[in-house]
XYZ file of C-alpha atoms in Angstrom:
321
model
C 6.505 -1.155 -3.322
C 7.948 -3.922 -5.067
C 11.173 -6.031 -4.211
C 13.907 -4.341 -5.150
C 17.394 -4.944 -2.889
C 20.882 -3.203 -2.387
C 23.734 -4.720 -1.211
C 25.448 -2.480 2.048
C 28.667 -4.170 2.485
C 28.917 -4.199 6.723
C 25.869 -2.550 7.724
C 23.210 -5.159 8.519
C 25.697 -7.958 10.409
C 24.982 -6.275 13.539
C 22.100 -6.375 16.074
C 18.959 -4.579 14.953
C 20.028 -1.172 17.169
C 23.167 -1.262 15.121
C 21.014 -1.128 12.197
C 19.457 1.860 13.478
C 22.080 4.010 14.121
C 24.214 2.813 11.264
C 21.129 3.400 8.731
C 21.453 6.989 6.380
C 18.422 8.835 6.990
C 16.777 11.709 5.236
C 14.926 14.765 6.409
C 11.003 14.347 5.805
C 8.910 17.228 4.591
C 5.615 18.014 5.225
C 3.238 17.673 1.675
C -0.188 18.051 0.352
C -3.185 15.218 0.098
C -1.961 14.029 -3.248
C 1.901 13.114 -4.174
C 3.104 11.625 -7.300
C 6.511 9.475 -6.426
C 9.423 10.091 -7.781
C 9.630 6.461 -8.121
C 6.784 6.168 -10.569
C 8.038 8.384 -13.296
C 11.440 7.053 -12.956
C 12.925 5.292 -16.599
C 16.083 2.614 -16.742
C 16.912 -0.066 -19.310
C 18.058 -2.059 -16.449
C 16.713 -3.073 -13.213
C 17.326 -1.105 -10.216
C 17.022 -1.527 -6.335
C 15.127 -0.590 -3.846
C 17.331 2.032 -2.474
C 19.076 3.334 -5.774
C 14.862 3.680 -7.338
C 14.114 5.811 -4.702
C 17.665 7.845 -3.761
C 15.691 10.881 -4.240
C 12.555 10.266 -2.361
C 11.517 11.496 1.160
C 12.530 9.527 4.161
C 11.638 9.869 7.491
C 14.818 10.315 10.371
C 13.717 7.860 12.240
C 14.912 4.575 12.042
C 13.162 2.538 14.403
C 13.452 -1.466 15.816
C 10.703 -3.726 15.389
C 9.778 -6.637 16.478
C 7.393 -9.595 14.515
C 4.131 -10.459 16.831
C 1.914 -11.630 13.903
C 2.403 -13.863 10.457
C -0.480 -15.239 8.386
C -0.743 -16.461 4.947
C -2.672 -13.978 2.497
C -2.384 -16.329 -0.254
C -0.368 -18.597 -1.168
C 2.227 -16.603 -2.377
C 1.806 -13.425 -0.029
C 2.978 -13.401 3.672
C 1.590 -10.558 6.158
C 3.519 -9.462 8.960
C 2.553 -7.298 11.599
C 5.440 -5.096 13.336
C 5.365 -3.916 16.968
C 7.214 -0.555 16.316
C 9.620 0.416 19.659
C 10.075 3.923 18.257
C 7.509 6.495 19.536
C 8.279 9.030 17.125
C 7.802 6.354 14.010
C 4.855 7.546 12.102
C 3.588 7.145 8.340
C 0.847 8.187 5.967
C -1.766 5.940 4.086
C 0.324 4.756 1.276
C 3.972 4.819 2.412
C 6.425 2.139 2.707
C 8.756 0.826 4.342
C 12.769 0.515 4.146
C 12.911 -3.055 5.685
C 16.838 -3.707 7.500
C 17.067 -6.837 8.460
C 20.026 -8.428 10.795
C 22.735 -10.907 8.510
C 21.239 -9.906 5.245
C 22.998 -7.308 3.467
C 20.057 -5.940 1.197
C 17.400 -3.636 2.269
C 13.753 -4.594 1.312
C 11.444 -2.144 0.493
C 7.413 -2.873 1.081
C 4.657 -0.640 1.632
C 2.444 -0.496 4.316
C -0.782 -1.965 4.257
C -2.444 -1.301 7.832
C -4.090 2.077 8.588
C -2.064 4.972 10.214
C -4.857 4.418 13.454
C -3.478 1.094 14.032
C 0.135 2.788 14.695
C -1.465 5.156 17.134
C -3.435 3.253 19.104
C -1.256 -0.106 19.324
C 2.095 0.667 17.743
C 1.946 -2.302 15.058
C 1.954 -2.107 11.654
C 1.204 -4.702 8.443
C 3.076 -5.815 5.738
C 2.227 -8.242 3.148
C 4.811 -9.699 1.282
C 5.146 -11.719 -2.107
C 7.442 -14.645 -2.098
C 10.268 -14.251 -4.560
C 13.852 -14.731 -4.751
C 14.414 -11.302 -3.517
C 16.517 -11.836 -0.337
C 14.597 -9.806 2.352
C 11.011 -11.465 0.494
C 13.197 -15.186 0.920
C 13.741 -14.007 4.881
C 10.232 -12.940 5.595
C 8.646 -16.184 4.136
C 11.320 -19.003 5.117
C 12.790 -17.810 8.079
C 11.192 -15.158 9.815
C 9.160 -16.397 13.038
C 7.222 -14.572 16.181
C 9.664 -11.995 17.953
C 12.258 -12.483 14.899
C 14.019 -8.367 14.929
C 14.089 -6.259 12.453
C 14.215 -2.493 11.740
C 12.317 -0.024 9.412
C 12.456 3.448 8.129
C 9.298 5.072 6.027
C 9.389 6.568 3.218
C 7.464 7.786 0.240
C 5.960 10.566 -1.771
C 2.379 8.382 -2.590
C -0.011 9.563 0.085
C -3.315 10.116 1.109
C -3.285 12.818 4.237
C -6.244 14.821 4.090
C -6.619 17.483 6.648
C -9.785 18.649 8.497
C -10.601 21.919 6.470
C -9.396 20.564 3.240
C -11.867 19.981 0.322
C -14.006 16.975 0.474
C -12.866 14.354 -2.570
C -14.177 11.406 -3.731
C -11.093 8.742 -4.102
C -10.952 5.942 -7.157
C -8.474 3.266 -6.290
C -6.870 1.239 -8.774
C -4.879 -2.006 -7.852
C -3.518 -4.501 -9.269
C -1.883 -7.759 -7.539
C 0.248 -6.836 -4.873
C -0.334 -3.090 -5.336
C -3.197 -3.475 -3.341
C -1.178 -2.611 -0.350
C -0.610 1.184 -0.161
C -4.157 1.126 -1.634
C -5.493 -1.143 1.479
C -3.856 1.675 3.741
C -5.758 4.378 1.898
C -8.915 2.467 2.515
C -8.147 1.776 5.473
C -7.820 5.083 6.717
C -11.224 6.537 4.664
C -12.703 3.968 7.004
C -10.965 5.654 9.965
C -12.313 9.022 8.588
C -15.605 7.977 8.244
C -15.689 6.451 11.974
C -14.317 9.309 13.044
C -16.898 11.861 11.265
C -19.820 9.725 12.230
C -18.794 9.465 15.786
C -17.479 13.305 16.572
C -18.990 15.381 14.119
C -16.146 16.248 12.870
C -12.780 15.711 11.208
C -12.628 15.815 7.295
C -15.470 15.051 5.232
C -14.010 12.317 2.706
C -16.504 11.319 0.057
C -17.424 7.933 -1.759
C -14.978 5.531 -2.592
C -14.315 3.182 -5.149
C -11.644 0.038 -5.291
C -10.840 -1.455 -8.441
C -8.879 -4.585 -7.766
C -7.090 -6.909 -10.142
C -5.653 -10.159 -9.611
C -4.762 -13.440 -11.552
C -7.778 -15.648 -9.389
C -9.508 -15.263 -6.149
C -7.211 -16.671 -4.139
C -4.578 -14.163 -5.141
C -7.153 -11.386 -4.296
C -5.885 -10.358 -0.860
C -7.623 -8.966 1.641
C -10.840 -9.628 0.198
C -11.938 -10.266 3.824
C -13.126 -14.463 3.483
C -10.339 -14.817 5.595
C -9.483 -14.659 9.417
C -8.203 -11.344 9.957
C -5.369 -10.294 12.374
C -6.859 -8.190 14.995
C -7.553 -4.426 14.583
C -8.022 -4.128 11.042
C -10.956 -5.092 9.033
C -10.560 -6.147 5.152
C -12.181 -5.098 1.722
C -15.630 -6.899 1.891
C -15.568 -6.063 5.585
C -15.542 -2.119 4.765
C -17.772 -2.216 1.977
C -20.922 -3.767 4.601
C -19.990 -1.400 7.314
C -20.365 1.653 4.848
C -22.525 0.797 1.818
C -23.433 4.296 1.090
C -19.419 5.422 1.093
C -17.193 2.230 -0.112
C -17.526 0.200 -2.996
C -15.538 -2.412 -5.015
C -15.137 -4.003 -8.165
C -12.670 -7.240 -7.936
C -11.471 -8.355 -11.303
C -9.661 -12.089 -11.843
C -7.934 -12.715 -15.731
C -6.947 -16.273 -14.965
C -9.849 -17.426 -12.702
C -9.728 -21.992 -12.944
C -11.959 -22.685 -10.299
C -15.298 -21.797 -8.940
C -16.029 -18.268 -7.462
C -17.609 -18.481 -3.554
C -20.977 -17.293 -3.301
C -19.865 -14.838 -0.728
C -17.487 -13.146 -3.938
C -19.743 -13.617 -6.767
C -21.370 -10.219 -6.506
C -18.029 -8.359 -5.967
C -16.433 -10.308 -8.967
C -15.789 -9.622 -12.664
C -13.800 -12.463 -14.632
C -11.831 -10.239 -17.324
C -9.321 -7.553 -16.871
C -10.255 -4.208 -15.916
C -11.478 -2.179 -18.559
C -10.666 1.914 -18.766
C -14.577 2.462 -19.345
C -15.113 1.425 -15.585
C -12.328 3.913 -14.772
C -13.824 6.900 -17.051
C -17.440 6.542 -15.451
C -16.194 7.556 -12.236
C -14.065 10.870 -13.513
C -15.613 14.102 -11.716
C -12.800 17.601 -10.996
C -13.400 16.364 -6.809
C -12.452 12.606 -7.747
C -8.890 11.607 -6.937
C -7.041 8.249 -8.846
C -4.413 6.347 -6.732
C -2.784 3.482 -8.927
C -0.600 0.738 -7.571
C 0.358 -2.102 -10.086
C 2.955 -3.817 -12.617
C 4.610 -0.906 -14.648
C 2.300 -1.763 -17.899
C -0.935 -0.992 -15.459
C 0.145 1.933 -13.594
C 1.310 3.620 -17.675
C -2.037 2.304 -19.343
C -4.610 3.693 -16.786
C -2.546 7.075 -15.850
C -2.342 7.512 -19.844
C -6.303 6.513 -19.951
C -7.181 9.693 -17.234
C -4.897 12.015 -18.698
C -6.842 11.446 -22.040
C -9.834 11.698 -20.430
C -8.723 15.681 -19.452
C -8.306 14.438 -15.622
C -5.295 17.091 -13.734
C -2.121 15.406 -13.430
C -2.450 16.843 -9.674
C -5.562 14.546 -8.911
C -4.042 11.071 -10.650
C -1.751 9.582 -8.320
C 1.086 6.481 -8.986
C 3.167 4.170 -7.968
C 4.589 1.448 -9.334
C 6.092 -2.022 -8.142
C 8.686 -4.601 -9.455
């Protein structure tokens, strides 16, 4: 998701479990694998915020406190956070986001998740990564949050990847650019959680290849490229691609690259945008596109697959501002 902020006169001036009973929630609805947002297809000559873009869109009841154990620098623009989630009932799907109410700022943030739904399960945390900007919650997270700073979060979302057991096996072609990576990261994320969990029990569903295509202005805006310490739990792009050659595979693109590429990157790395002939070589009717990027991205390459004869069912976006 991108920043986008509302002003609620009253409601976040309170501790965070006035936040959470104060918070509107929506009644969530069970889906298939593949959901287009509402968000994505959603046209204004004027900028709107996080909460007014996506009225319309499927929220989860729960609003649940959270507290910060973990902060890193992705890049150096792009703070990750990791939550420890109080609410038991809090759950998500690979690709979701966040509403993000924080106590003393008025405006709601709105970020997507970038951890796998496992992590959640297993150790009731979950990972943000946010771009600085002089979006107020964004401002918060990078110049004033710190360890055990409260907040409180609500998920959300219609862009999800929630296979079931006895559901078809697909192939999945991710397409990210800059901080769109994040729902994306959460898809791949849990494939990788699919794939443990196939090779280990024998069963579960049967996900087939995939394929990250990955945009940013240099390397060092490339996040998660996995040349970096990781916080615990969750391994990063390069990190998946050696533990399942046969099943993940990426192609990291930089427009603006300055300085020299790392020999550990070189063979992962195109300098040059993206082109729509990498994207058509990987069309087949069991291949599903997920797109995350600036507006212009997210328009070109759904608008590249739908001339390429590619069911608006199997093409996926969202977009961030």
């Amino acid at each position: 998701m991108g920043c986008a902020a509302v002003m609620i006169p009253g409601l976040l001036r309170g501790p965070v479990g006035a936040i959470c009973t104060q918070a509107a929630s929506l009644r969530s609805t069970r889906s298939a694998v593949c959901h287009l947002s509402l968000t994505s297809v959603m046209k204004s000559k004027r900028k709107t915020d996080h909460l007014e873009r996506t009225a319309n869109v499927v929220r989860q009841e729960v609003v649940s406190a959270a507290k910060v154990c973990g902060a890193a620098n992705e890049s150096p623009s792009v703070k990750r956070l990791r939550l420890l989630v109080a609410d038991k009932d809090f759950s998500f799907k690979a690709g979701q986001w966040v509403d993000f109410f924080i106590p003393g700022v008025s405006v709601v943030g709105g970020f997507s998740i970038c951890s796998s739904p496992r992590l959640l399960e297993q150790e009731r945390m979950i990972d943000l990564a946010v771009k600085y900007t002089n979006h107020p919650p964004a401002l918060w997270i990078h110049n004033q949050c710190t360890l055990d700073s409260e907040v409180a979060v609500r998920v959300g979302g219609e862009f999800f990847f929630d296979p079931q057991p006895a559901d078809a096996s697909r192939n999945l072609v991710l397409i990210a650019g800059g901080v769109g990576i994040n729902p994306l990261l959460s898809i791949l994320r849990h494939s990788a959680d699919l794939l443990r969990e196939r090779a280990n029990k024998g069963s579960g569903y049967d996900i087939g290849t995939i394929k990250l295509f990955y945009s940013a202005k240099n390397t060092s805006e490339l996040l998660f490229k996995g040349d970096q310490i990781c916080l615990t739990f969750q391994k990063n792009i390069l990190d998946l691609v050696n533990e399942f050659p046969e099943k993940i595979a990426c192609s990291l693109h930089v427009t603006k690259q300055t300085t020299q590429i790392s020999a550990a990157l070189k063979p992962y790395i195109t300098e040059g945008r993206l082109m729509e002939q990498e994207i058509r070589d990987h069309i087949s009717k069991e291949t599903l596109f997920y797109i995350c990027g600036p507006p212009p991205m997210t328009d070109f390459f759904s608008k590249q697959l739908e001339n390429s004869h590619v069911p608006k069912e199997h093409i996926c976006f969202e977009k961030w501002w």
